[in-house]
Amino acid sequence: MTGRPGRTGKSGSQASAGDLLELVRSGRAVTRGALQQATGLSRATVGLRLDRLFRAGWLREGAGGPVGSPLGGRPSITLEFDDSHAVVLAADLDTRHARAAVLTLTGEILAEHSGTLVIEDGPEAVLGELGRWFAESLVKAGHRAEEVCGIGLAVPGPVDRDSGRVVQPPIMSGWDGYDIRGRLSRAFTEHTGAPAVPVLVDNDANLMAYGEQRTGHPSCAAFVLVKVSTGIGAGVVVDGSIYRGVDGGAGDIGHIRVGAEALCRCGSYGCLAAVASGGAVARRLTEAGVPAASGSDVRDLLAAGHPEAAALAREAGRRVGDVLATVVTLLNPGVLMIAGDLAGTPFLTGVRELLYQRALPRSTAHLDVVTSRLGERAALVGAGALVVEHLYAPQRVEERLIALGV
């Protein structure tokens, strides 16, 4: 979870300790001399601001770098972000299953807990149980709750970024407008006894896209991930940042009308999710005498090589590919990633068939259509990265340093 690429540090006296930390985290300036050059600060001022970061435990000295002069001399001492001073908690909620994890500040998963958690049981019960999972995971990871600096949560619905509340979620009955941040923060404290920490909430497809782009495709300036599980959603990362739209509704492609008559869980007819999601494929399999209750059941059937499941997944892929032709034409991404329960060969084959047939060659000339690399951990990694980027952004660094008294 290094700093985002492409930013430039402030110059002169405006460059704060937070700006220096971001330069080090991003790898753009990792010695004192390079920080002076990047910011225009004097050697003494760089030293004073770095001292604050050292006292907070956020920086450490690494190995000596290469000698900068042909005349020789002492090698420069490199600076590194010290990811050992805190950990992050992250959770990913699906309709009937959830994952919780403890991560380092650089994205390594230290401990993980997964199990059945039914989102329709409501936020009070579900978030309370996540608090218990977090406490157990911290014990498993060998870390104290006081080391946690923040919590990230992925949910299968549109999220208002400012409030952290879901907004009219089609598959999260009882969650609309609920104070997720407050309840999860209380659950963490109830089960660990530790003080409250910041809680950030975002859509699961957004966080999957963020995690996948940062770890596997950091140079891709326009990245799209489509999650096809019980529902269908997309996450878009542009220039290293999640694109959410004006109120968190960007990427909700599962509710694009495709002309079918099927009733969607949102109450409308003809949505893409009603005919091409894992839930839709499960329903059609059940009608054909093959019991399947959800996208995860379809995934299991596909893994077992079930021919009817494969045929229906390919048909669903064609329907999604038809919609993605428009998405690709509009956004011109470099990477289109298919993830979720249906992200296997039959579905991907169907996507490719219609996408390349309907989209203009100009739109797909430099497009890679791939499947998930992080798999079921993508949203966890993305949620952890979201917390780290929030807490170690330059302005927030200054606020936290003052609070620490350094």
mmCIF file of C-alpha atoms in Angstrom:
data_model
loop_
_atom_site.group_PDB
_atom_site.id
_atom_site.type_symbol
_atom_site.label_atom_id
_atom_site.label_comp_id
_atom_site.label_asym_id
_atom_site.label_seq_id
_atom_site.Cartn_x
_atom_site.Cartn_y
_atom_site.Cartn_z
ATOM 1 C CA MET A 1 0.000 0.000 0.000
ATOM 2 C CA THR A 2 2.442 2.625 -1.132
ATOM 3 C CA GLY A 3 1.452 6.194 -1.826
ATOM 4 C CA ARG A 4 -0.401 6.940 -5.028
ATOM 5 C CA PRO A 5 1.722 7.554 -8.115
ATOM 6 C CA GLY A 6 1.744 10.761 -10.048
ATOM 7 C CA ARG A 7 1.493 13.340 -7.258
ATOM 8 C CA THR A 8 4.085 16.039 -6.831
ATOM 9 C CA GLY A 9 5.258 17.271 -3.481
ATOM 10 C CA LYS A 10 4.742 20.877 -2.431
ATOM 11 C CA SER A 11 7.741 23.135 -2.707
ATOM 12 C CA GLY A 12 9.499 25.405 -0.257
ATOM 13 C CA SER A 13 8.162 26.136 3.193
ATOM 14 C CA GLN A 14 4.743 24.744 2.226
ATOM 15 C CA ALA A 15 6.008 21.147 2.160
ATOM 16 C CA SER A 16 4.917 19.574 5.440
ATOM 17 C CA ALA A 17 6.020 16.453 7.266
ATOM 18 C CA GLY A 18 3.015 14.777 5.659
ATOM 19 C CA ASP A 19 4.257 15.739 2.206
ATOM 20 C CA LEU A 20 7.673 14.277 2.984
ATOM 21 C CA LEU A 21 6.086 11.049 4.192
ATOM 22 C CA GLU A 22 4.090 10.753 0.988
ATOM 23 C CA LEU A 23 7.222 11.241 -1.115
ATOM 24 C CA VAL A 24 8.908 8.418 0.802
ATOM 25 C CA ARG A 25 5.856 6.122 0.669
ATOM 26 C CA SER A 26 5.486 6.611 -3.076
ATOM 27 C CA GLY A 27 9.182 5.916 -3.669
ATOM 28 C CA ARG A 28 9.697 9.246 -5.439
ATOM 29 C CA ALA A 29 12.200 10.553 -2.856
ATOM 30 C CA VAL A 30 13.764 8.153 -0.367
ATOM 31 C CA THR A 31 16.866 9.995 0.860
ATOM 32 C CA ARG A 32 17.279 13.291 2.666
ATOM 33 C CA GLY A 33 18.995 14.774 -0.366
ATOM 34 C CA ALA A 34 16.225 13.661 -2.700
ATOM 35 C CA LEU A 35 13.619 15.187 -0.362
ATOM 36 C CA GLN A 36 15.504 18.487 -0.396
ATOM 37 C CA GLN A 37 15.593 18.393 -4.169
ATOM 38 C CA ALA A 38 11.905 17.478 -4.517
ATOM 39 C CA THR A 39 10.624 20.115 -2.088
ATOM 40 C CA GLY A 40 13.199 22.911 -2.136
ATOM 41 C CA LEU A 41 13.450 22.741 1.647
ATOM 42 C CA SER A 42 16.765 23.326 3.383
ATOM 43 C CA ARG A 43 18.684 20.433 4.868
ATOM 44 C CA ALA A 44 17.875 21.630 8.389
ATOM 45 C CA THR A 45 14.142 21.929 7.706
ATOM 46 C CA VAL A 46 13.984 18.474 6.118
ATOM 47 C CA GLY A 47 15.768 17.124 9.172
ATOM 48 C CA LEU A 48 13.299 18.751 11.584
ATOM 49 C CA ARG A 49 10.266 17.427 9.721
ATOM 50 C CA LEU A 50 11.694 13.961 9.361
ATOM 51 C CA ASP A 51 12.434 13.955 13.083
ATOM 52 C CA ARG A 52 8.712 14.297 13.792
ATOM 53 C CA LEU A 53 8.004 11.253 11.598
ATOM 54 C CA PHE A 54 10.737 9.232 13.306
ATOM 55 C CA ARG A 55 9.387 10.115 16.756
ATOM 56 C CA ALA A 56 5.900 9.022 15.674
ATOM 57 C CA GLY A 57 7.382 5.687 14.579
ATOM 58 C CA TRP A 58 6.259 6.120 10.992
ATOM 59 C CA LEU A 59 9.686 6.235 9.335
ATOM 60 C CA ARG A 60 12.839 4.160 9.650
ATOM 61 C CA GLU A 61 16.243 4.167 8.055
ATOM 62 C CA GLY A 62 16.949 1.479 5.510
ATOM 63 C CA ALA A 63 20.108 0.311 3.824
ATOM 64 C CA GLY A 64 22.584 2.697 2.267
ATOM 65 C CA GLY A 65 21.846 3.692 -1.299
ATOM 66 C CA PRO A 66 24.320 3.923 -4.194
ATOM 67 C CA VAL A 67 27.109 6.477 -4.002
ATOM 68 C CA GLY A 68 25.948 9.578 -5.830
ATOM 69 C CA SER A 69 29.365 10.957 -6.800
ATOM 70 C CA PRO A 70 32.056 9.425 -9.065
ATOM 71 C CA LEU A 71 34.542 10.612 -6.448
ATOM 72 C CA GLY A 72 33.057 8.162 -3.995
ATOM 73 C CA GLY A 73 32.028 8.937 -0.456
ATOM 74 C CA ARG A 74 29.532 7.599 2.020
ATOM 75 C CA PRO A 75 26.396 6.049 0.522
ATOM 76 C CA SER A 76 23.125 7.860 1.162
ATOM 77 C CA ILE A 77 20.925 6.378 3.861
ATOM 78 C CA THR A 78 17.516 5.488 2.464
ATOM 79 C CA LEU A 79 14.287 6.195 4.283
ATOM 80 C CA GLU A 80 11.401 3.713 4.519
ATOM 81 C CA PHE A 81 7.809 3.833 5.675
ATOM 82 C CA ASP A 82 7.737 1.734 8.855
ATOM 83 C CA ASP A 83 4.681 -0.493 8.480
ATOM 84 C CA SER A 84 5.258 -2.218 11.814
ATOM 85 C CA HIS A 85 3.900 0.580 14.014
ATOM 86 C CA ALA A 86 0.217 -0.242 13.416
ATOM 87 C CA VAL A 87 -2.177 -2.661 11.730
ATOM 88 C CA VAL A 88 -5.447 -2.272 9.843
ATOM 89 C CA LEU A 89 -8.668 -4.272 10.133
ATOM 90 C CA ALA A 90 -10.745 -4.967 7.033
ATOM 91 C CA ALA A 91 -13.965 -6.827 6.286
ATOM 92 C CA ASP A 92 -15.882 -7.767 3.157
ATOM 93 C CA LEU A 93 -19.623 -8.443 3.374
ATOM 94 C CA ASP A 94 -21.457 -10.486 0.750
ATOM 95 C CA THR A 95 -25.105 -11.459 0.896
ATOM 96 C CA ARG A 96 -24.574 -14.677 2.873
ATOM 97 C CA HIS A 97 -20.856 -14.770 3.586
ATOM 98 C CA ALA A 98 -18.205 -12.469 5.019
ATOM 99 C CA ARG A 99 -14.464 -12.185 5.547
ATOM 100 C CA ALA A 100 -12.506 -10.251 8.141
ATOM 101 C CA ALA A 101 -8.753 -9.773 8.319
ATOM 102 C CA VAL A 102 -5.823 -8.089 10.015
ATOM 103 C CA LEU A 103 -3.441 -6.440 7.548
ATOM 104 C CA THR A 104 -0.119 -4.657 7.710
ATOM 105 C CA LEU A 105 0.012 -1.061 6.526
ATOM 106 C CA THR A 106 1.525 -2.316 3.273
ATOM 107 C CA GLY A 107 -1.267 -4.776 2.553
ATOM 108 C CA GLU A 108 -0.036 -8.132 3.811
ATOM 109 C CA ILE A 109 -2.814 -10.228 5.366
ATOM 110 C CA LEU A 110 -1.648 -11.432 8.795
ATOM 111 C CA ALA A 111 -4.773 -13.297 9.903
ATOM 112 C CA GLU A 112 -8.184 -13.961 8.382
ATOM 113 C CA HIS A 113 -11.601 -15.208 9.466
ATOM 114 C CA SER A 114 -14.435 -16.171 7.110
ATOM 115 C CA GLY A 115 -17.841 -17.697 7.575
ATOM 116 C CA THR A 116 -21.566 -17.430 7.106
ATOM 117 C CA LEU A 117 -23.005 -14.002 7.855
ATOM 118 C CA VAL A 118 -26.412 -13.229 6.366
ATOM 119 C CA ILE A 119 -26.702 -9.582 5.429
ATOM 120 C CA GLU A 120 -30.505 -9.678 5.668
ATOM 121 C CA ASP A 121 -30.140 -10.285 9.424
ATOM 122 C CA GLY A 122 -29.604 -6.533 9.604
ATOM 123 C CA PRO A 123 -26.743 -4.184 10.453
ATOM 124 C CA GLU A 124 -26.994 -4.424 14.237
ATOM 125 C CA ALA A 125 -26.396 -8.171 14.309
ATOM 126 C CA VAL A 126 -24.005 -8.384 11.351
ATOM 127 C CA LEU A 127 -21.707 -5.564 12.466
ATOM 128 C CA GLY A 128 -21.740 -6.831 16.037
ATOM 129 C CA GLU A 129 -20.546 -10.222 14.818
ATOM 130 C CA LEU A 130 -17.798 -8.571 12.749
ATOM 131 C CA GLY A 131 -16.541 -6.964 15.960
ATOM 132 C CA ARG A 132 -16.142 -10.438 17.450
ATOM 133 C CA TRP A 133 -14.368 -11.688 14.320
ATOM 134 C CA PHE A 134 -11.953 -8.765 14.503
ATOM 135 C CA ALA A 135 -11.096 -9.558 18.122
ATOM 136 C CA GLU A 136 -10.428 -13.215 17.279
ATOM 137 C CA SER A 137 -8.337 -12.301 14.235
ATOM 138 C CA LEU A 138 -6.151 -9.940 16.266
ATOM 139 C CA VAL A 139 -5.387 -12.747 18.720
ATOM 140 C CA LYS A 140 -4.564 -15.048 15.814
ATOM 141 C CA ALA A 141 -2.268 -12.413 14.285
ATOM 142 C CA GLY A 142 -0.513 -11.773 17.589
ATOM 143 C CA HIS A 143 -1.372 -8.069 17.691
ATOM 144 C CA ARG A 144 -3.006 -5.955 20.369
ATOM 145 C CA ALA A 145 -6.221 -4.092 19.635
ATOM 146 C CA GLU A 146 -4.434 -0.843 20.608
ATOM 147 C CA GLU A 147 -2.235 -1.268 17.525
ATOM 148 C CA VAL A 148 -5.225 -0.921 15.182
ATOM 149 C CA CYS A 149 -5.246 2.458 13.436
ATOM 150 C CA GLY A 150 -8.435 2.037 11.377
ATOM 151 C CA ILE A 151 -11.092 -0.265 9.941
ATOM 152 C CA GLY A 152 -12.202 -0.629 6.319
ATOM 153 C CA LEU A 153 -15.491 -2.272 5.315
ATOM 154 C CA ALA A 154 -16.713 -3.386 1.883
ATOM 155 C CA VAL A 155 -20.485 -3.707 1.382
ATOM 156 C CA PRO A 156 -22.569 -4.903 -1.607
ATOM 157 C CA GLY A 157 -24.420 -1.646 -2.159
ATOM 158 C CA PRO A 158 -23.959 2.031 -3.119
ATOM 159 C CA VAL A 159 -22.287 4.104 -0.388
ATOM 160 C CA ASP A 160 -22.331 7.828 0.281
ATOM 161 C CA ARG A 161 -18.644 8.555 0.819
ATOM 162 C CA ASP A 162 -19.080 11.429 3.265
ATOM 163 C CA SER A 163 -21.438 9.660 5.658
ATOM 164 C CA GLY A 164 -20.356 6.046 5.087
ATOM 165 C CA ARG A 165 -24.042 5.042 4.849
ATOM 166 C CA VAL A 166 -25.515 2.854 2.128
ATOM 167 C CA VAL A 167 -28.061 4.562 -0.091
ATOM 168 C CA GLN A 168 -31.118 2.611 -1.302
ATOM 169 C CA PRO A 169 -29.240 -0.710 -1.561
ATOM 170 C CA PRO A 170 -31.177 -3.255 -3.680
ATOM 171 C CA ILE A 171 -29.891 -6.323 -1.779
ATOM 172 C CA MET A 172 -29.310 -4.925 1.738
ATOM 173 C CA SER A 173 -32.742 -4.795 3.315
ATOM 174 C CA GLY A 174 -32.750 -2.770 6.543
ATOM 175 C CA TRP A 175 -29.391 -1.069 5.886
ATOM 176 C CA ASP A 176 -30.529 2.061 4.029
ATOM 177 C CA GLY A 177 -29.156 5.119 5.838
ATOM 178 C CA TYR A 178 -27.910 3.104 8.829
ATOM 179 C CA ASP A 179 -24.899 4.459 10.766
ATOM 180 C CA ILE A 180 -22.474 1.693 9.780
ATOM 181 C CA ARG A 181 -19.389 3.568 10.942
ATOM 182 C CA GLY A 182 -20.741 4.187 14.412
ATOM 183 C CA ARG A 183 -22.004 0.627 14.974
ATOM 184 C CA LEU A 184 -18.839 -1.065 13.716
ATOM 185 C CA SER A 185 -16.688 1.254 15.807
ATOM 186 C CA ARG A 186 -18.724 0.376 18.912
ATOM 187 C CA ALA A 187 -18.565 -3.341 18.084
ATOM 188 C CA PHE A 188 -14.776 -3.130 17.829
ATOM 189 C CA THR A 189 -14.563 -1.467 21.237
ATOM 190 C CA GLU A 190 -17.116 -3.842 22.821
ATOM 191 C CA HIS A 191 -15.154 -6.929 21.788
ATOM 192 C CA THR A 192 -11.607 -5.635 22.285
ATOM 193 C CA GLY A 193 -11.823 -2.938 24.948
ATOM 194 C CA ALA A 194 -9.697 -0.670 22.744
ATOM 195 C CA PRO A 195 -10.532 2.979 21.981
ATOM 196 C CA ALA A 196 -12.580 3.790 18.881
ATOM 197 C CA VAL A 197 -10.732 4.054 15.577
ATOM 198 C CA PRO A 198 -11.737 5.574 12.222
ATOM 199 C CA VAL A 199 -14.065 3.393 10.117
ATOM 200 C CA LEU A 200 -14.274 3.783 6.332
ATOM 201 C CA VAL A 201 -17.026 2.154 4.244
ATOM 202 C CA ASP A 202 -17.205 1.704 0.474
ATOM 203 C CA ASN A 203 -18.851 -0.450 -2.152
ATOM 204 C CA ASP A 204 -17.332 -3.918 -2.546
ATOM 205 C CA ALA A 205 -16.685 -3.635 -6.291
ATOM 206 C CA ASN A 206 -14.947 -0.282 -5.724
ATOM 207 C CA LEU A 207 -12.645 -1.775 -3.123
ATOM 208 C CA MET A 208 -11.979 -4.901 -5.181
ATOM 209 C CA ALA A 209 -10.980 -2.669 -8.089
ATOM 210 C CA TYR A 210 -8.787 -0.542 -5.805
ATOM 211 C CA GLY A 211 -7.013 -3.565 -4.356
ATOM 212 C CA GLU A 212 -6.472 -5.244 -7.731
ATOM 213 C CA GLN A 213 -5.316 -2.094 -9.498
ATOM 214 C CA ARG A 214 -2.821 -1.118 -6.813
ATOM 215 C CA THR A 215 -1.284 -4.575 -6.418
ATOM 216 C CA GLY A 216 -1.360 -5.899 -9.979
ATOM 217 C CA HIS A 217 -1.806 -2.971 -12.377
ATOM 218 C CA PRO A 218 -0.378 0.164 -10.703
ATOM 219 C CA SER A 219 0.531 1.817 -14.009
ATOM 220 C CA CYS A 220 -2.960 1.409 -15.495
ATOM 221 C CA ALA A 221 -4.555 4.871 -15.599
ATOM 222 C CA ALA A 222 -8.074 3.582 -16.297
ATOM 223 C CA PHE A 223 -9.033 0.290 -14.674
ATOM 224 C CA VAL A 224 -12.468 -1.371 -14.545
ATOM 225 C CA LEU A 225 -13.442 -4.376 -12.440
ATOM 226 C CA VAL A 226 -16.805 -6.111 -12.832
ATOM 227 C CA LYS A 227 -17.964 -8.309 -9.970
ATOM 228 C CA VAL A 228 -20.535 -10.920 -10.933
ATOM 229 C CA SER A 229 -21.829 -12.789 -7.902
ATOM 230 C CA THR A 230 -25.335 -12.731 -6.433
ATOM 231 C CA GLY A 231 -25.582 -9.273 -8.050
ATOM 232 C CA ILE A 232 -23.508 -7.340 -10.591
ATOM 233 C CA GLY A 233 -21.450 -4.230 -9.895
ATOM 234 C CA ALA A 234 -18.405 -2.459 -11.285
ATOM 235 C CA GLY A 235 -15.527 -0.568 -9.703
ATOM 236 C CA VAL A 236 -13.609 2.078 -11.633
ATOM 237 C CA VAL A 237 -10.137 3.384 -10.736
ATOM 238 C CA VAL A 238 -8.922 6.430 -12.683
ATOM 239 C CA ASP A 239 -5.431 7.845 -12.160
ATOM 240 C CA GLY A 240 -5.043 5.849 -8.940
ATOM 241 C CA SER A 241 -8.300 6.994 -7.341
ATOM 242 C CA ILE A 242 -11.702 5.317 -7.072
ATOM 243 C CA TYR A 243 -14.300 6.989 -9.267
ATOM 244 C CA ARG A 244 -17.560 7.069 -7.307
ATOM 245 C CA GLY A 245 -19.740 9.578 -9.152
ATOM 246 C CA VAL A 246 -21.523 12.433 -7.384
ATOM 247 C CA ASP A 247 -23.132 10.328 -4.623
ATOM 248 C CA GLY A 248 -21.506 6.896 -4.732
ATOM 249 C CA GLY A 249 -23.661 5.393 -7.480
ATOM 250 C CA ALA A 250 -21.017 4.974 -10.191
ATOM 251 C CA GLY A 251 -20.517 1.442 -11.456
ATOM 252 C CA ASP A 252 -24.002 0.106 -10.662
ATOM 253 C CA ILE A 253 -24.222 -1.618 -14.055
ATOM 254 C CA GLY A 254 -26.358 -4.460 -12.699
ATOM 255 C CA HIS A 255 -29.383 -2.175 -12.992
ATOM 256 C CA ILE A 256 -28.920 -1.153 -16.604
ATOM 257 C CA ARG A 257 -32.050 -2.221 -18.478
ATOM 258 C CA VAL A 258 -31.388 -4.841 -21.128
ATOM 259 C CA GLY A 259 -34.880 -5.391 -22.468
ATOM 260 C CA ALA A 260 -35.688 -8.618 -20.622
ATOM 261 C CA GLU A 261 -38.899 -9.185 -18.668
ATOM 262 C CA ALA A 262 -37.316 -10.676 -15.538
ATOM 263 C CA LEU A 263 -38.108 -9.003 -12.215
ATOM 264 C CA CYS A 264 -35.036 -7.666 -10.413
ATOM 265 C CA ARG A 265 -34.584 -7.515 -6.641
ATOM 266 C CA CYS A 266 -34.593 -3.736 -6.945
ATOM 267 C CA GLY A 267 -38.273 -3.931 -7.981
ATOM 268 C CA SER A 268 -37.765 -3.071 -11.654
ATOM 269 C CA TYR A 269 -38.031 -5.324 -14.680
ATOM 270 C CA GLY A 270 -35.307 -6.022 -17.211
ATOM 271 C CA CYS A 271 -32.176 -5.218 -15.174
ATOM 272 C CA LEU A 272 -28.927 -6.889 -16.209
ATOM 273 C CA ALA A 273 -28.616 -8.451 -12.744
ATOM 274 C CA ALA A 274 -32.023 -10.081 -13.135
ATOM 275 C CA VAL A 275 -30.841 -12.128 -16.105
ATOM 276 C CA ALA A 276 -27.048 -12.412 -15.890
ATOM 277 C CA SER A 277 -25.965 -12.421 -12.226
ATOM 278 C CA GLY A 278 -24.985 -15.453 -10.187
ATOM 279 C CA GLY A 279 -28.389 -15.259 -8.542
ATOM 280 C CA ALA A 280 -30.126 -15.301 -11.933
ATOM 281 C CA VAL A 281 -28.085 -18.287 -13.105
ATOM 282 C CA ALA A 282 -28.826 -20.083 -9.811
ATOM 283 C CA ARG A 283 -32.543 -19.510 -10.320
ATOM 284 C CA ARG A 284 -32.452 -20.917 -13.855
ATOM 285 C CA LEU A 285 -30.504 -23.953 -12.712
ATOM 286 C CA THR A 286 -33.037 -24.613 -9.964
ATOM 287 C CA GLU A 287 -35.872 -24.355 -12.488
ATOM 288 C CA ALA A 288 -34.028 -26.957 -14.585
ATOM 289 C CA GLY A 289 -33.812 -29.330 -11.624
ATOM 290 C CA VAL A 290 -30.284 -28.464 -10.480
ATOM 291 C CA PRO A 291 -30.581 -26.987 -6.966
ATOM 292 C CA ALA A 292 -28.649 -23.725 -6.548
ATOM 293 C CA ALA A 293 -29.492 -20.960 -4.083
ATOM 294 C CA SER A 294 -26.868 -18.327 -4.858
ATOM 295 C CA GLY A 295 -23.884 -17.314 -6.940
ATOM 296 C CA SER A 296 -21.583 -19.309 -4.657
ATOM 297 C CA ASP A 297 -23.536 -22.477 -5.473
ATOM 298 C CA VAL A 298 -23.099 -21.716 -9.173
ATOM 299 C CA ARG A 299 -19.379 -21.250 -8.582
ATOM 300 C CA ASP A 300 -19.183 -24.704 -7.015
ATOM 301 C CA LEU A 301 -21.065 -26.261 -9.931
ATOM 302 C CA LEU A 302 -18.749 -24.550 -12.416
ATOM 303 C CA ALA A 303 -15.703 -25.808 -10.508
ATOM 304 C CA ALA A 304 -17.135 -29.332 -10.760
ATOM 305 C CA GLY A 305 -17.530 -28.959 -14.541
ATOM 306 C CA HIS A 306 -21.346 -29.072 -14.547
ATOM 307 C CA PRO A 307 -22.341 -28.675 -18.245
ATOM 308 C CA GLU A 308 -25.645 -26.843 -17.739
ATOM 309 C CA ALA A 309 -24.049 -24.402 -15.291
ATOM 310 C CA ALA A 310 -21.275 -23.742 -17.817
ATOM 311 C CA ALA A 311 -23.775 -23.129 -20.644
ATOM 312 C CA LEU A 312 -25.820 -20.693 -18.557
ATOM 313 C CA ALA A 313 -22.680 -18.907 -17.329
ATOM 314 C CA ARG A 314 -21.540 -18.413 -20.921
ATOM 315 C CA GLU A 315 -24.959 -17.020 -21.850
ATOM 316 C CA ALA A 316 -24.795 -14.666 -18.852
ATOM 317 C CA GLY A 317 -21.328 -13.585 -19.966
ATOM 318 C CA ARG A 318 -22.668 -12.644 -23.377
ATOM 319 C CA ARG A 319 -25.339 -10.453 -21.802
ATOM 320 C CA VAL A 320 -22.777 -8.738 -19.590
ATOM 321 C CA GLY A 321 -20.359 -8.395 -22.501
ATOM 322 C CA ASP A 322 -23.037 -6.583 -24.489
ATOM 323 C CA VAL A 323 -23.313 -3.957 -21.725
ATOM 324 C CA LEU A 324 -19.553 -3.791 -21.250
ATOM 325 C CA ALA A 325 -19.107 -2.795 -24.892
ATOM 326 C CA THR A 326 -20.687 0.532 -23.936
ATOM 327 C CA VAL A 327 -18.660 0.778 -20.719
ATOM 328 C CA VAL A 328 -15.412 0.194 -22.610
ATOM 329 C CA THR A 329 -16.344 2.713 -25.300
ATOM 330 C CA LEU A 330 -17.135 5.337 -22.648
ATOM 331 C CA LEU A 331 -14.154 4.821 -20.321
ATOM 332 C CA ASN A 332 -11.474 3.407 -22.657
ATOM 333 C CA PRO A 333 -9.821 1.356 -19.876
ATOM 334 C CA GLY A 334 -6.501 -0.420 -20.196
ATOM 335 C CA VAL A 335 -7.668 -3.342 -18.052
ATOM 336 C CA LEU A 336 -11.121 -4.892 -17.735
ATOM 337 C CA MET A 337 -11.122 -7.431 -14.909
ATOM 338 C CA ILE A 338 -13.892 -9.981 -14.328
ATOM 339 C CA ALA A 339 -14.276 -11.100 -10.715
ATOM 340 C CA GLY A 340 -16.795 -12.801 -8.450
ATOM 341 C CA ASP A 341 -18.521 -16.173 -8.368
ATOM 342 C CA LEU A 342 -18.990 -16.444 -12.140
ATOM 343 C CA ALA A 343 -15.460 -15.328 -13.075
ATOM 344 C CA GLY A 344 -14.422 -18.516 -14.850
ATOM 345 C CA THR A 345 -13.755 -19.633 -18.408
ATOM 346 C CA PRO A 346 -17.404 -20.043 -19.578
ATOM 347 C CA PHE A 347 -18.472 -16.600 -18.392
ATOM 348 C CA LEU A 348 -15.297 -14.904 -19.630
ATOM 349 C CA THR A 349 -15.726 -16.564 -23.031
ATOM 350 C CA GLY A 350 -19.235 -15.129 -23.284
ATOM 351 C CA VAL A 351 -18.030 -11.662 -22.290
ATOM 352 C CA ARG A 352 -15.309 -11.677 -24.919
ATOM 353 C CA GLU A 353 -17.685 -12.845 -27.664
ATOM 354 C CA LEU A 354 -20.060 -9.901 -27.326
ATOM 355 C CA LEU A 355 -17.574 -7.282 -26.149
ATOM 356 C CA TYR A 356 -15.321 -7.595 -29.172
ATOM 357 C CA GLN A 357 -18.290 -7.969 -31.484
ATOM 358 C CA ARG A 358 -20.078 -4.807 -30.305
ATOM 359 C CA ALA A 359 -17.268 -2.444 -29.290
ATOM 360 C CA LEU A 360 -15.311 -0.500 -31.877
ATOM 361 C CA PRO A 361 -11.805 -1.881 -32.535
ATOM 362 C CA ARG A 362 -10.393 1.485 -31.412
ATOM 363 C CA SER A 363 -11.877 0.935 -27.938
ATOM 364 C CA THR A 364 -10.397 -2.533 -27.467
ATOM 365 C CA ALA A 365 -7.050 -2.171 -29.269
ATOM 366 C CA HIS A 366 -5.137 -1.703 -26.005
ATOM 367 C CA LEU A 367 -7.538 -3.472 -23.663
ATOM 368 C CA ASP A 368 -6.604 -6.480 -21.538
ATOM 369 C CA VAL A 369 -9.573 -8.588 -20.418
ATOM 370 C CA VAL A 370 -8.443 -10.597 -17.398
ATOM 371 C CA THR A 371 -9.719 -12.346 -14.287
ATOM 372 C CA SER A 372 -9.036 -11.492 -10.664
ATOM 373 C CA ARG A 373 -5.554 -12.062 -9.219
ATOM 374 C CA LEU A 374 -6.414 -11.533 -5.557
ATOM 375 C CA GLY A 375 -9.628 -13.566 -5.708
ATOM 376 C CA GLU A 376 -11.748 -13.458 -2.561
ATOM 377 C CA ARG A 377 -9.201 -11.253 -0.812
ATOM 378 C CA ALA A 378 -9.403 -8.354 -3.281
ATOM 379 C CA ALA A 379 -11.920 -6.301 -1.282
ATOM 380 C CA LEU A 380 -9.969 -6.875 1.949
ATOM 381 C CA VAL A 381 -6.787 -5.560 0.354
ATOM 382 C CA GLY A 382 -8.678 -2.626 -1.147
ATOM 383 C CA ALA A 383 -10.373 -1.787 2.156
ATOM 384 C CA GLY A 384 -7.031 -1.836 3.937
ATOM 385 C CA ALA A 385 -5.480 0.418 1.302
ATOM 386 C CA LEU A 386 -8.395 2.845 1.603
ATOM 387 C CA VAL A 387 -7.769 3.217 5.341
ATOM 388 C CA VAL A 388 -4.021 3.688 4.900
ATOM 389 C CA GLU A 389 -4.421 6.309 2.171
ATOM 390 C CA HIS A 390 -6.910 8.163 4.368
ATOM 391 C CA LEU A 391 -4.792 8.119 7.529
ATOM 392 C CA TYR A 392 -1.453 8.897 5.868
ATOM 393 C CA ALA A 393 -2.624 11.599 3.462
ATOM 394 C CA PRO A 394 -0.465 14.724 4.042
ATOM 395 C CA GLN A 395 -3.123 16.831 5.748
ATOM 396 C CA ARG A 396 -4.239 13.969 7.991
ATOM 397 C CA VAL A 397 -0.601 13.223 8.884
ATOM 398 C CA GLU A 398 -0.236 16.753 10.213
ATOM 399 C CA GLU A 399 -3.403 16.425 12.306
ATOM 400 C CA ARG A 400 -2.269 13.082 13.740
ATOM 401 C CA LEU A 401 1.251 14.300 14.514
ATOM 402 C CA ILE A 402 -0.162 17.249 16.457
ATOM 403 C CA ALA A 403 -2.502 14.881 18.334
ATOM 404 C CA LEU A 404 0.524 12.711 19.218
ATOM 405 C CA GLY A 405 2.385 15.772 20.456
ATOM 406 C CA VAL A 406 5.293 15.478 18.011
#
